[in-house]
Amino acid sequence: FPIVAACNKCDIASASTHLAALREDPSLHYPTIPCCALEEWTAVKSKSGGVNAAHRQFGVEAFGVRAALSTAVSLREPTIIFVVSDHDTQHAAGAPTPASRCPPQAPDGSPWLGSAVMLIPGTTTEDAFKACCRPPYNFLDGELVRAEESTSDGKRRVMARDEILRNGSVIRFASTKKSRWQQQQQHRQTMAE
């Protein structure tokens, strides 16, 4: 897990000395971000996001809880996969989402908007399927039957359930859930009876 030291009480006069000592310590191999609860509270209360006194005191751009969280997230980039309902057309399995990184090309060469799913690094095929079944994605149902990855040369490859996903993979999941047209047809038959 990414670790960031969020150093509170940086509005105290001796804080800059202590923060400098922490940053120079060779055993501390993770970033240190100065924070000040009073400054954060004041900024929230006044709804200002500008440079405050603590920013000027330390001469740093990264300051506060939001900066600490942003730094932690940037230490470990997420794995983004693209889930399709069909490899040939590359139609999105869920609602199209803007692909921010590694967007594959559509078959006609145009930019492609698909179901981009953001996952933690080290996610397996089965974990990715489960993530697609839950909010905020929530566009798959049922149990995983099969997962196919579209390789860079256009071929399809069956994926193992415990296979760790690569960033930018284009994947099609098959599940036990009936497709929408089957559900609609079954509903019509039930209503006719």
Coordinates of C-alpha atoms in Angstrom, one line a residue:
F1 CA 0.0 0.0 0.0
P2 CA 1.2 3.5 -0.7
I3 CA 2.3 5.4 2.5
V4 CA 2.4 9.1 2.9
A5 CA 3.2 10.9 6.2
A6 CA 0.7 13.6 6.8
C7 CA 2.4 15.9 9.3
N8 CA -0.2 17.8 11.3
K9 CA 0.4 20.9 13.5
C10 CA 2.5 22.5 10.9
D11 CA 1.3 26.0 12.0
I12 CA 3.6 25.7 15.1
A13 CA 6.9 27.7 14.8
S14 CA 9.1 24.6 15.2
A15 CA 7.3 22.6 12.6
S16 CA 9.4 23.6 9.7
T17 CA 12.6 22.3 11.5
H18 CA 10.9 19.0 12.3
L19 CA 9.5 18.6 8.8
A20 CA 13.0 19.3 7.3
A21 CA 14.5 16.6 9.6
L22 CA 11.8 14.1 8.6
R23 CA 12.5 14.7 4.9
E24 CA 16.2 14.3 5.3
D25 CA 15.9 11.0 7.4
P26 CA 17.1 8.2 5.1
S27 CA 15.0 5.6 6.9
L28 CA 11.8 7.5 6.0
H29 CA 11.4 6.5 2.4
Y30 CA 7.9 7.9 1.8
P31 CA 6.7 11.4 1.1
T32 CA 5.9 13.8 3.9
I33 CA 3.1 16.4 3.4
P34 CA 2.6 19.2 5.9
C35 CA -0.9 19.6 7.2
C36 CA -2.6 22.0 9.6
A37 CA -6.1 21.3 10.8
L38 CA -6.8 24.9 11.6
E39 CA -5.8 26.0 8.0
E40 CA -7.9 23.2 6.5
W41 CA -10.9 24.1 8.6
T42 CA -10.5 27.8 7.8
A43 CA -10.2 27.0 4.0
V44 CA -13.3 24.9 4.2
K45 CA -15.3 27.4 6.2
S46 CA -14.3 30.3 3.8
K47 CA -14.6 28.0 0.8
S48 CA -11.3 29.2 -0.5
G49 CA -8.9 26.9 -2.3
G50 CA -6.1 29.4 -2.7
V51 CA -2.7 29.8 -1.2
N52 CA -2.8 30.2 2.6
A53 CA -0.2 31.2 5.2
A54 CA 1.0 27.6 5.7
H55 CA 1.7 27.3 1.9
R56 CA 3.9 30.4 2.1
Q57 CA 5.6 29.3 5.3
F58 CA 6.8 26.0 3.9
G59 CA 7.2 27.1 0.3
V60 CA 5.5 23.9 -0.9
E61 CA 2.7 23.4 -3.3
A62 CA 1.5 20.1 -1.7
F63 CA -0.1 21.0 1.5
G64 CA -3.0 19.6 3.5
V65 CA -5.1 16.5 3.6
R66 CA -6.2 16.7 0.0
A67 CA -2.5 16.9 -1.1
A68 CA -1.7 13.9 1.1
L69 CA -4.4 11.8 -0.5
S70 CA -3.5 12.9 -4.0
T71 CA 0.1 12.0 -3.3
A72 CA -0.8 8.6 -2.0
V73 CA -3.0 7.8 -5.0
S74 CA -0.2 8.9 -7.4
L75 CA 2.2 6.6 -5.8
R76 CA 0.4 3.5 -7.1
E77 CA -1.3 4.0 -10.5
P78 CA -4.6 2.1 -10.9
T79 CA -5.1 -0.6 -13.4
I80 CA -7.6 0.4 -16.1
I81 CA -9.4 -2.3 -18.2
F82 CA -11.9 -1.9 -20.9
V83 CA -14.9 -4.2 -20.8
V84 CA -16.7 -4.9 -24.1
S85 CA -19.8 -6.9 -25.0
D86 CA -18.3 -7.9 -28.3
H87 CA -14.7 -8.1 -29.4
D88 CA -15.5 -7.4 -33.1
T89 CA -17.5 -4.2 -32.6
Q90 CA -15.9 -3.3 -29.3
H91 CA -19.3 -2.1 -28.0
A92 CA -19.1 -1.1 -24.3
A93 CA -20.5 -3.7 -21.9
G94 CA -21.9 -0.9 -19.7
A95 CA -22.5 2.8 -20.1
P96 CA -19.7 4.4 -22.1
T97 CA -17.1 6.2 -20.0
P98 CA -14.4 8.5 -21.2
A99 CA -11.2 6.4 -21.3
S100 CA -8.5 8.4 -19.6
R101 CA -5.5 6.2 -20.1
C102 CA -4.5 3.6 -22.7
P103 CA -7.7 3.9 -24.8
P104 CA -7.8 1.2 -27.5
Q105 CA -8.8 2.1 -31.0
A106 CA -12.2 1.2 -32.4
P107 CA -12.2 -1.1 -35.4
D108 CA -12.6 1.8 -37.8
G109 CA -9.6 3.6 -36.2
S110 CA -11.7 6.3 -34.4
P111 CA -11.2 7.1 -30.7
W112 CA -13.1 4.6 -28.6
L113 CA -15.3 5.2 -25.6
G114 CA -16.0 2.0 -23.7
S115 CA -16.6 0.8 -20.2
A116 CA -13.4 1.8 -18.6
V117 CA -13.1 0.1 -15.2
M118 CA -10.5 1.4 -12.7
L119 CA -9.1 -1.3 -10.4
I120 CA -6.3 -1.6 -7.9
P121 CA -3.0 -3.1 -9.2
G122 CA -2.9 -6.9 -8.8
T123 CA -6.6 -7.4 -9.5
T124 CA -7.4 -10.9 -10.9
T125 CA -9.9 -11.7 -13.7
E126 CA -12.5 -12.9 -11.2
D127 CA -12.1 -9.8 -9.0
A128 CA -12.6 -7.6 -12.0
F129 CA -15.8 -9.4 -12.9
K130 CA -17.1 -8.9 -9.4
A131 CA -16.2 -5.2 -9.5
C132 CA -18.2 -4.9 -12.7
C133 CA -21.2 -6.4 -10.9
R134 CA -21.1 -3.8 -8.0
P135 CA -21.6 -0.1 -7.9
P136 CA -20.4 2.2 -9.3
Y137 CA -20.1 0.1 -12.4
N138 CA -23.0 -2.4 -11.9
F139 CA -23.3 -3.4 -15.6
L140 CA -22.8 -7.2 -15.2
D141 CA -24.7 -9.9 -13.2
G142 CA -24.5 -13.6 -12.4
E143 CA -21.5 -15.8 -12.1
L144 CA -18.4 -15.6 -14.2
V145 CA -18.3 -18.3 -16.8
R146 CA -15.5 -17.1 -19.1
A147 CA -13.3 -14.1 -19.8
E148 CA -11.6 -13.4 -23.1
E149 CA -8.9 -10.8 -23.7
S150 CA -8.4 -9.2 -27.1
T151 CA -4.7 -9.2 -27.8
S152 CA -2.8 -6.5 -29.7
D153 CA -2.7 -8.6 -32.8
G154 CA -6.5 -8.9 -32.8
K155 CA -6.7 -12.5 -31.5
R156 CA -8.7 -13.6 -28.5
R157 CA -7.3 -15.4 -25.5
V158 CA -9.2 -17.1 -22.7
M159 CA -8.1 -15.8 -19.3
A160 CA -7.7 -17.8 -16.1
R161 CA -9.8 -16.7 -13.1
D162 CA -6.7 -16.0 -11.0
E163 CA -4.8 -14.2 -13.8
I164 CA -3.6 -10.8 -12.8
L165 CA -4.8 -8.1 -15.3
R166 CA -2.6 -5.8 -17.3
N167 CA -3.3 -2.1 -17.6
G168 CA -5.2 -1.4 -20.9
S169 CA -6.6 -4.9 -21.4
V170 CA -9.8 -5.2 -23.5
I171 CA -11.9 -7.9 -21.9
R172 CA -15.2 -9.6 -22.6
F173 CA -16.9 -11.4 -19.7
A174 CA -19.4 -14.2 -20.2
S175 CA -21.7 -14.9 -17.2
T176 CA -24.7 -17.0 -16.2
K177 CA -27.0 -14.0 -16.3
K178 CA -29.4 -14.0 -19.2
S179 CA -28.9 -11.3 -21.7
R180 CA -31.4 -8.4 -21.9
W181 CA -33.1 -9.6 -25.1
Q182 CA -33.6 -13.1 -23.5
Q183 CA -35.1 -11.4 -20.4
Q184 CA -37.5 -9.3 -22.5
Q185 CA -38.6 -12.3 -24.6
Q186 CA -39.2 -14.4 -21.4
H187 CA -41.2 -11.4 -19.9
R188 CA -43.4 -11.2 -23.1
Q189 CA -44.1 -15.0 -22.9
T190 CA -45.0 -14.7 -19.2
M191 CA -47.4 -11.8 -19.9
A192 CA -49.0 -13.7 -22.8
E193 CA -49.8 -16.6 -20.5

